CSV table of C-alpha atoms in Angstrom, one decimal:
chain,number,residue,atom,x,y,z
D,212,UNK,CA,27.4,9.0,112.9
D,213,UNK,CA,30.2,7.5,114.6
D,214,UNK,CA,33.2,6.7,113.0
D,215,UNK,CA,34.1,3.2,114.8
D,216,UNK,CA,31.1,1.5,112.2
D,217,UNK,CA,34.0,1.6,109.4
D,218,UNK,CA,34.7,-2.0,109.9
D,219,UNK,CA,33.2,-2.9,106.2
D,220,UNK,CA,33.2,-1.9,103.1
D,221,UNK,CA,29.1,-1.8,103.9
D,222,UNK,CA,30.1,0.2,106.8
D,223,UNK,CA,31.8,2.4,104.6
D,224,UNK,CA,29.6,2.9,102.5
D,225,UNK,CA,26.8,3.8,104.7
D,226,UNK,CA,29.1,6.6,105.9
D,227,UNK,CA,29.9,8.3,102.6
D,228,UNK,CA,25.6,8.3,102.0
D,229,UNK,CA,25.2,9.8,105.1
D,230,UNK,CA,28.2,12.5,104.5
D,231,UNK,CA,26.4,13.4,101.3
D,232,UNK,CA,23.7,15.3,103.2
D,233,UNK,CA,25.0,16.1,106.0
D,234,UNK,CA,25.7,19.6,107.5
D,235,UNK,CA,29.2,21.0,107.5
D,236,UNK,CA,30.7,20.3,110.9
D,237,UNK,CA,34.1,19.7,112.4
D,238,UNK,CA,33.1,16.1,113.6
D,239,UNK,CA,31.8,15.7,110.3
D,240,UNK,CA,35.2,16.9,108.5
D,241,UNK,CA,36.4,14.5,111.0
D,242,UNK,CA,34.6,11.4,110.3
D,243,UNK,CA,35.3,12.4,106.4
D,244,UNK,CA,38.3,12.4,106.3
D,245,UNK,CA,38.7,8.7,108.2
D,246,UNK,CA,36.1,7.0,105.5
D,247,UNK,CA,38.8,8.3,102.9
D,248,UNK,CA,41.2,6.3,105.1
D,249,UNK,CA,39.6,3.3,104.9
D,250,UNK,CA,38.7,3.7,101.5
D,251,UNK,CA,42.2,4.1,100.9
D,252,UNK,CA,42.4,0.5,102.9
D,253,UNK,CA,40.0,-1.4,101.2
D,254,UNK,CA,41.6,0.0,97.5
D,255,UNK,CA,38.2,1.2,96.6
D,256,UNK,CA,38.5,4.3,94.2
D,257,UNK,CA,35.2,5.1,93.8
D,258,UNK,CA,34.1,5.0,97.4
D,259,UNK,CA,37.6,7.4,98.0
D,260,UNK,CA,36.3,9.5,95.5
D,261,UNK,CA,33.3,10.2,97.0
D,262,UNK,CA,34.7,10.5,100.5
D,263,UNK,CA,37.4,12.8,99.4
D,264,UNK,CA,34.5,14.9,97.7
D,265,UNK,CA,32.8,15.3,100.8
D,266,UNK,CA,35.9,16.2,102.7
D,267,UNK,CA,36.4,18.5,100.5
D,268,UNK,CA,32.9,19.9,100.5
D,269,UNK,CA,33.3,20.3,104.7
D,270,UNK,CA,36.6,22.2,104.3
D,271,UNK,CA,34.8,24.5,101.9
D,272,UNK,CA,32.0,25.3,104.0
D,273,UNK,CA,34.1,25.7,107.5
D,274,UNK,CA,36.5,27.6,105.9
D,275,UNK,CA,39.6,24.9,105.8
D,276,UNK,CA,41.0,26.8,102.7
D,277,UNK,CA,44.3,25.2,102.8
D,278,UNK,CA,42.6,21.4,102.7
D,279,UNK,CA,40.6,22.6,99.9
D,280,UNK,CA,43.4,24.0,97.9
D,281,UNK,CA,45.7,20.5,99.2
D,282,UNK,CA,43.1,17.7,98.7
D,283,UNK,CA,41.4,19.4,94.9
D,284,UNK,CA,44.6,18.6,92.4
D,285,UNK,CA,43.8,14.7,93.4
D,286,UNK,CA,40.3,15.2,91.6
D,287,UNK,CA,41.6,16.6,88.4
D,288,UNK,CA,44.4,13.7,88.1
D,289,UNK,CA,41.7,10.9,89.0
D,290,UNK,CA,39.5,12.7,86.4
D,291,UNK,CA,41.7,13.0,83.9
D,292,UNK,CA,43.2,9.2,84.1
D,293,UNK,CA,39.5,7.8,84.1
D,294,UNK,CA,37.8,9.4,81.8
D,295,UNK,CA,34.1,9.2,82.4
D,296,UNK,CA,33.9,7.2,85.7
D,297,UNK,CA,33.7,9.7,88.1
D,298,UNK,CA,31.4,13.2,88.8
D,299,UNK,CA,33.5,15.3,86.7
D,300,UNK,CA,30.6,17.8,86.7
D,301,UNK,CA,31.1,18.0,90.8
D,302,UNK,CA,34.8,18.5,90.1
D,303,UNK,CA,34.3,21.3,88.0
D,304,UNK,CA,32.0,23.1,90.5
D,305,UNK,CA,34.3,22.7,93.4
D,306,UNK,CA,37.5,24.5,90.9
D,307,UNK,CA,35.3,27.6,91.7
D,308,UNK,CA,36.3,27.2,95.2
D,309,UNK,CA,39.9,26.8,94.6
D,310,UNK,CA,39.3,29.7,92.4
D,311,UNK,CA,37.6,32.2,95.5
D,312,UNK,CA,41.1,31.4,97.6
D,313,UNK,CA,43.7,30.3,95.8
D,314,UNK,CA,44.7,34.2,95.1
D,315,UNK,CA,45.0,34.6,99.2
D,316,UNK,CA,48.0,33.1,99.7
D,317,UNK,CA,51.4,35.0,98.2
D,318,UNK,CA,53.1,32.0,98.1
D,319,UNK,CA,50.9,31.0,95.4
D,320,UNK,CA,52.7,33.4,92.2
D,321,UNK,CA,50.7,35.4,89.6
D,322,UNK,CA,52.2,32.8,86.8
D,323,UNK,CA,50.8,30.0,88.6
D,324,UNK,CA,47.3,31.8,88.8
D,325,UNK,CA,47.5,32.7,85.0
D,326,UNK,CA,48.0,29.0,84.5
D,327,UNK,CA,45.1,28.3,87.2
D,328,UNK,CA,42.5,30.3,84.8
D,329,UNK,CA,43.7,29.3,81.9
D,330,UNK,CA,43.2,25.6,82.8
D,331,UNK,CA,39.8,26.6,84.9
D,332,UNK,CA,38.7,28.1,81.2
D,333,UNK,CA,40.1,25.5,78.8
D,334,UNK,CA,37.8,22.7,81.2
D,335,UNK,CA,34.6,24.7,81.3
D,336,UNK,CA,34.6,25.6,77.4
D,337,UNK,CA,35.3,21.6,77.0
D,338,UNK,CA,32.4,21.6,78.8
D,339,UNK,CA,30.2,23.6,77.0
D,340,UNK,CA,30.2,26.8,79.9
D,341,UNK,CA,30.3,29.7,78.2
D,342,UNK,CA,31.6,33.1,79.5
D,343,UNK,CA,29.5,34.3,81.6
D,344,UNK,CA,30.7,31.9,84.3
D,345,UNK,CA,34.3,32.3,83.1
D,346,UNK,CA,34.2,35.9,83.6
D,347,UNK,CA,32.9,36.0,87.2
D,348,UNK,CA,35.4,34.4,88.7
D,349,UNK,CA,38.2,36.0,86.6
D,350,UNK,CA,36.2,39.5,88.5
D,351,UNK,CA,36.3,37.3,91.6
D,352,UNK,CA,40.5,36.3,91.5
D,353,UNK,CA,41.4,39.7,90.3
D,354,UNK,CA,39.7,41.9,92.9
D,355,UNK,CA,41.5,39.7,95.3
D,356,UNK,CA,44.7,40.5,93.4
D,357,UNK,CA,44.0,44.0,93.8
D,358,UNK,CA,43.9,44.9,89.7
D,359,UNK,CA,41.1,47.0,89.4
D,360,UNK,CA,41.3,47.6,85.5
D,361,UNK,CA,41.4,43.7,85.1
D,362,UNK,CA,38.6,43.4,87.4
D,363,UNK,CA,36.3,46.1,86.0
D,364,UNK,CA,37.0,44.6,82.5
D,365,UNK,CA,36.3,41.0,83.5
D,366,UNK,CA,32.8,42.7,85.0
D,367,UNK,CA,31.8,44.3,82.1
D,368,UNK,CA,32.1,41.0,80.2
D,369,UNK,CA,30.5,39.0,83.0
D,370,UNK,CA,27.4,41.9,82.4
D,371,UNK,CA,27.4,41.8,78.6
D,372,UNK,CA,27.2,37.6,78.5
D,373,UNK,CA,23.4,36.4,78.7
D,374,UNK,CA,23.9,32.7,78.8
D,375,UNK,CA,23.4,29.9,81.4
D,376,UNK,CA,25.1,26.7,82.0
D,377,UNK,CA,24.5,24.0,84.7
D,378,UNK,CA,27.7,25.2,86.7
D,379,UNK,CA,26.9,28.8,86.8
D,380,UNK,CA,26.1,30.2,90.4
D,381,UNK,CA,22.7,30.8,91.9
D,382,UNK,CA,21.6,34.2,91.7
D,383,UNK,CA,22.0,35.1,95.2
D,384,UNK,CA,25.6,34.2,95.3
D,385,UNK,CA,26.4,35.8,91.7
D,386,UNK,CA,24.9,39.1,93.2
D,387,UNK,CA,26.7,38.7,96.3
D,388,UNK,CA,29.7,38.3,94.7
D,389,UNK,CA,29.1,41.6,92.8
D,390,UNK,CA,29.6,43.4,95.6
D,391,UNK,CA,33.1,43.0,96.1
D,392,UNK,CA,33.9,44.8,93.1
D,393,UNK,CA,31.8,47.9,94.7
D,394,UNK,CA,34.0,47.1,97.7
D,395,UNK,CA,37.1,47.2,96.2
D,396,UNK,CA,35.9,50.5,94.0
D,397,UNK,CA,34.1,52.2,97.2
D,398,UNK,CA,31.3,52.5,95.0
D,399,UNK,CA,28.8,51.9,98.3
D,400,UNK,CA,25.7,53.0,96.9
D,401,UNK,CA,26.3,50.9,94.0
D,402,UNK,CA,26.6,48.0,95.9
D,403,UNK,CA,23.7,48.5,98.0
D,404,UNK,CA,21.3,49.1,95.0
D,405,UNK,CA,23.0,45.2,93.8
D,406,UNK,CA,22.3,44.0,97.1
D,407,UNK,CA,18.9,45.3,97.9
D,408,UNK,CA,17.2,41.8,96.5
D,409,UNK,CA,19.0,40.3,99.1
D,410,UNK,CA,18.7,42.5,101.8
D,411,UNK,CA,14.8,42.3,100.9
D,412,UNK,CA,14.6,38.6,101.1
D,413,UNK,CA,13.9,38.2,97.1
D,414,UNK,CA,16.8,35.7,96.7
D,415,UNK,CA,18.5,33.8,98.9
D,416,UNK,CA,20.7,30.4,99.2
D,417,UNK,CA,22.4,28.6,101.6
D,418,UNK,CA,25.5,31.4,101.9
D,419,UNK,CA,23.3,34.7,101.0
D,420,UNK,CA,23.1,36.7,103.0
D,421,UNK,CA,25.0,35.2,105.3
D,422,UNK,CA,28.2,37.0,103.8
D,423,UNK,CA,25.9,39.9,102.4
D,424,UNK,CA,25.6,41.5,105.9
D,425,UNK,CA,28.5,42.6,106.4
D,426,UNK,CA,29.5,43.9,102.6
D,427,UNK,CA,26.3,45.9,103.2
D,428,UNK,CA,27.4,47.3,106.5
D,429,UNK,CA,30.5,48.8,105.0
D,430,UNK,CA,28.4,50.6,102.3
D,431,UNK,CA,26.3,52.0,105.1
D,432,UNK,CA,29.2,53.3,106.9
D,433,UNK,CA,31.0,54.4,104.0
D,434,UNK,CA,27.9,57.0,103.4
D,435,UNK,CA,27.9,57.6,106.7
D,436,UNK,CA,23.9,56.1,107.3
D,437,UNK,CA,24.8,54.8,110.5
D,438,UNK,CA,21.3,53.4,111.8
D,439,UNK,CA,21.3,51.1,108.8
D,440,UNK,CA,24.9,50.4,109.4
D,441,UNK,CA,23.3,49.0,112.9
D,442,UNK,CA,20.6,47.1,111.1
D,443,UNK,CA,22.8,45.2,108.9
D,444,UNK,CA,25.6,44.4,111.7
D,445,UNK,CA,22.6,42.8,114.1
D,446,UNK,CA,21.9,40.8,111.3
D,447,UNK,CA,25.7,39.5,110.6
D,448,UNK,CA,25.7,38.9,114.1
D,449,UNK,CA,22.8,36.8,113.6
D,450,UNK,CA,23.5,34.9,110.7
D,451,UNK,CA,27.3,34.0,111.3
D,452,UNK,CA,28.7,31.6,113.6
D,453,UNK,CA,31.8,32.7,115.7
D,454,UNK,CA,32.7,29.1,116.2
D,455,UNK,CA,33.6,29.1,112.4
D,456,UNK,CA,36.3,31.0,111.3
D,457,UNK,CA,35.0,34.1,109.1
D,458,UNK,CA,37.8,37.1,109.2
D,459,UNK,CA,36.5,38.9,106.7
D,460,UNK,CA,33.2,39.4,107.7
D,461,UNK,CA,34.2,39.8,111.2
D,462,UNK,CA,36.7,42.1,110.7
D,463,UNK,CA,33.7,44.4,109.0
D,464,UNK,CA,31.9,43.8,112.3
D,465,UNK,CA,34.8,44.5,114.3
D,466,UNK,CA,35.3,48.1,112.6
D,467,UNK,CA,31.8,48.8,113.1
D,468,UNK,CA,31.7,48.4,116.7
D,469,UNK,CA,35.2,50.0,116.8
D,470,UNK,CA,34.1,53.4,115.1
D,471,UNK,CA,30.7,52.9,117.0
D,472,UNK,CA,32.7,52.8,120.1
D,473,UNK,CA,30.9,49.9,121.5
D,474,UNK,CA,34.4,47.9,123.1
D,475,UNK,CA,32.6,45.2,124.1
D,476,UNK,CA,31.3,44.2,121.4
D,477,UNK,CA,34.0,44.4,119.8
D,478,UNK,CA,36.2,42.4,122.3
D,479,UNK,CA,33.7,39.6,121.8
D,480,UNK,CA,34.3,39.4,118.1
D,481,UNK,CA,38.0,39.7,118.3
D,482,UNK,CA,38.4,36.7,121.2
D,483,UNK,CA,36.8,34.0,119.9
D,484,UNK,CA,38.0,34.9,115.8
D,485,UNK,CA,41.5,35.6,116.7
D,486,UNK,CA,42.5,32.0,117.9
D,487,UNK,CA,40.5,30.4,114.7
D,488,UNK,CA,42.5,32.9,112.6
D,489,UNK,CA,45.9,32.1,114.3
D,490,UNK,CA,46.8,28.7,112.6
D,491,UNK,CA,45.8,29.4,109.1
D,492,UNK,CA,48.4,31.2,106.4
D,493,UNK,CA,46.1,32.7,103.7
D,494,UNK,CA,47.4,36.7,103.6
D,495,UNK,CA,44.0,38.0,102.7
D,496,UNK,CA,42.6,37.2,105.7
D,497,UNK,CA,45.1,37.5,108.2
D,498,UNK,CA,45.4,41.1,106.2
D,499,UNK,CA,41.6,42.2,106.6
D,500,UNK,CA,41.7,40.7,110.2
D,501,UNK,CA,44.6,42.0,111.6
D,502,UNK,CA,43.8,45.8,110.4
D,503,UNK,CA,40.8,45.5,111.9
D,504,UNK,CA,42.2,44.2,115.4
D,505,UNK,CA,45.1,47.1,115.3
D,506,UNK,CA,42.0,49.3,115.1
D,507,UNK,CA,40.3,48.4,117.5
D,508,UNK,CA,43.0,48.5,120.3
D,509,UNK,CA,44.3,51.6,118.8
D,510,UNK,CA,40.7,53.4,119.7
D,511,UNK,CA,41.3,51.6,123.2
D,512,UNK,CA,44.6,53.6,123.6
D,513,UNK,CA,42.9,56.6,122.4
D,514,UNK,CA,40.7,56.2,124.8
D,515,UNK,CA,42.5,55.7,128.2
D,516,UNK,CA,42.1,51.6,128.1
D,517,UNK,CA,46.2,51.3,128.9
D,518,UNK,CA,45.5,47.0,128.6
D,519,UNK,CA,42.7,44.8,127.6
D,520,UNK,CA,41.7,41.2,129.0
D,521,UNK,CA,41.4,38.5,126.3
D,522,UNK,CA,41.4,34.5,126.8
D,523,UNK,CA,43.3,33.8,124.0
D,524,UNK,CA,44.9,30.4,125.5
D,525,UNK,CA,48.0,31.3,123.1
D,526,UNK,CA,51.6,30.8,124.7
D,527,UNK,CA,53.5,31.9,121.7
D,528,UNK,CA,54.7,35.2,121.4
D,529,UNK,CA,53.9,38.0,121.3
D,530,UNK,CA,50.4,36.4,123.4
D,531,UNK,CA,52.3,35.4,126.4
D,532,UNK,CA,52.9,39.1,127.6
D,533,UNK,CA,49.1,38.6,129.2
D,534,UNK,CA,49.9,39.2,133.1
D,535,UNK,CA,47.9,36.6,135.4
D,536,UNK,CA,44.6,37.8,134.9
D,537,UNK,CA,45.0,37.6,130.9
D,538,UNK,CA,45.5,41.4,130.6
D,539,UNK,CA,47.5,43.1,127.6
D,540,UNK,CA,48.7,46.0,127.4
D,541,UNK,CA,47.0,47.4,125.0
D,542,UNK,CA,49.5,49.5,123.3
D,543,UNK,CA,52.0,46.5,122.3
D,544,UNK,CA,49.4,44.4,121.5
D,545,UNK,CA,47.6,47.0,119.0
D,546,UNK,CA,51.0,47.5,117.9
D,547,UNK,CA,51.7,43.7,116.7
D,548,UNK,CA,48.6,44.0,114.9
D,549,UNK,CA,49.3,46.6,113.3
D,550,UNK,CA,52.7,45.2,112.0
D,551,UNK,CA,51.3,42.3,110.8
D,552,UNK,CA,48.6,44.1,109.0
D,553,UNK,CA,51.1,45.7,107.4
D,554,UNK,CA,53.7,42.6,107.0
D,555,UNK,CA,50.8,40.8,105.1
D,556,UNK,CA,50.0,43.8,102.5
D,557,UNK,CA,53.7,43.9,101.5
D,558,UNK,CA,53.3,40.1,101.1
D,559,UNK,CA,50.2,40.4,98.6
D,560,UNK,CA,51.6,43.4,96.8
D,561,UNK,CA,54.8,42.1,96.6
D,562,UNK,CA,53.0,39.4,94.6
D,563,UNK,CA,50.5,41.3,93.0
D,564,UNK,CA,53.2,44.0,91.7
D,565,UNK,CA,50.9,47.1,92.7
D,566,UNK,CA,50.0,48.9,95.9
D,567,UNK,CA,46.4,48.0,96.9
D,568,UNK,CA,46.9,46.2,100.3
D,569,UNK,CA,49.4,48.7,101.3
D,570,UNK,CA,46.9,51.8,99.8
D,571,UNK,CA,43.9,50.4,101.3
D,572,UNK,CA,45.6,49.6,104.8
D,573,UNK,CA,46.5,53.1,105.1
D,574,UNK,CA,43.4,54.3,103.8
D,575,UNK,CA,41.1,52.5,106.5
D,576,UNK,CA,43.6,53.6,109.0
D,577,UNK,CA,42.8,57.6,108.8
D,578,UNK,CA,38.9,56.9,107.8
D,579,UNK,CA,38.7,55.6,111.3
D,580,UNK,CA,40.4,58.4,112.9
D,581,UNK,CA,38.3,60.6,111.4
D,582,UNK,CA,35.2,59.0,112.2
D,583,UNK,CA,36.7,58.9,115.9
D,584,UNK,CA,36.7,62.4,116.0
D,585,UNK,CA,33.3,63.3,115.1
């Protein structure tokens, strides 16, 4: 839909209809975001409410964290000064996405996360959730925090509650979600055993097992079972799309291909991600990114490539050292990864008052040389 029909308030609201099924697309974020400008013009709340929701429903799904986390403290105000008028339900179910990345950014302080849950818990008692959904995403902020004894306690809670609520996750993403506790535990056969309904097709949604893949894929090369390591990469590869930003999961990919020794592949992840990556500021996945990256080039190094040719169409430093031909030299480059890797964990622990970023990067880092030298 083109955006030059918002020259009514029909016009408008033919838009906002249309945005309420429509897939999750950059032109679509576009056009979004302009019917909340001319909602905005024609002082229509309601119809701003509903374009804001679906802005904030693209930015969500194409990974725009920092728009999410910017455009959602408009919804609880509206909310709470109009009682009753607008989808407060809707509201409440898109908290959970503040909820998955607010806990990225270091910026954002432990006090003001506290005061985030407590708010989070206060609205979905009010609303008669009960603690099984309160207690996933308390698991789900504090793995991200790095607080393992918090995180294993919020999961055996989560476990022990047997109710259901309207706002509760499907069970594909609840199970997918699991995972990163088996992650952040290295528990890998664990988390394959919690993720074999997925990886059999039994449940699925619109996410799972889109971000399932590559969870799995760790597992499988944490027990060294390599051939399903492949299986499960081919189908990340599959199900993801490089023209979205997804750091995480590519950074598993990247590793993969690293350890594997397949550079090409690897190159081909890191070339199109990077440039997506470049512009955002959440820590967690510059962190998981970056590690990844300083890795890869490292094994480059190691392996007689002395520079490596990448279109990243970035002028800034350190990415205008590229000679002619778009050539790095692979040591410095590996090297600015690896700083900022390591930059990025002090930011996060700093915050999180423990070690885990720091612990893990250093971790991953001999892993792979080990595996490198099999």
């Amino acid at each position: 839909m083109d955006a030059t029909q918002l020259e009514t308030i029909e016009d408008l609201q033919k838009v906002v209809n249309y945005l309420m099924g429509a897939n999750d697309t950059l032109a679509n974020k576009q056009l979004a975001f302009k019917a909340i400008q001319k909602a905005q013009f024609f002082k229509d709340l309601d119809l701003e409410f509903e374009a804001r929701y679906e802005y904030m429903s693209q930015c969500t799904f194409l990974n725009f964290d920092e728009e999410l986390i910017a455009q959602f403290p408009w919804f609880l105000n509206v909310c709470d000064q109009h009682p009753g008028r607008f989808r407060y339900r809707s509201v409440l179910w898109s908290f959970k996405w503040v909820l998955d990345v607010i806990p990225e950014y270091h910026k954002v302080s432990l006090q003001q996360i506290d005061s985030l849950l407590q708010d989070f818990e206060a609205r979905f008692k009010a609303f008669g959730a009960a603690d099984k959904i309160i207690q996933h995403y308390y698991m789900k902020v504090y793995v991200k925090l790095g607080d393992e004894e918090k995180a294993r306690q919020a999961y055996e809670k989560y476990k022990q509650a047997t109710s259901n609520h309207v706002l509760l996750d499907c069970k594909a993403c609840q199970s997918d979600s699991l995972l990163n506790i088996f992650l952040m535990t290295k528990e890998s056969q664990a988390l394959l055993n919690t993720a074999k309904p997925i990886l059999d097709g039994k449940i699925t949604c619109a996410e799972v097992p889109l971000l399932t893949y590559p969870k799995a894929l760790m597992a499988a090369m944490r027990l060294e079972k390599w051939d399903l390591a492949e299986v499960y990469a081919s189908k990340a590869l599959r199900y993801l799309n490089n023209t979205v930003a997804f750091p995480v999961e590519y950074s598993q990919l990247l590793l993969f291909y690293t350890i594997k020794g397949d550079f090409v592949s690897a190159r081909a992840i890191l070339e199109p991600q990077f440039p997506l990556l470049f512009g955002r500021t959440s820590d967690y996945l510059h962190f998981h990114f970056y590690l990844s990256a300083a890795l890869f080039l490292k094994a480059m190094e190691k392996s007689g490539n002395a520079a490596i040719k990448l279109h990243f169409n970035l002028k800034q430093l350190p990415f205008d050292i590229a000679d002619k031909d778009g050539e790095y030299p692979t040591p410095d480059l590996g090297q600015w990864f690896s700083e900022q890797a390591a930059h990025r964990a002090g930011l996060l622990d700093g915050r999180n008052g423990n070690d885990f970023y720091m612990n893990y990067l250093e971790e991953m880092q001999e892993w792979t040389d080990q595996q490198l030298d099999k």
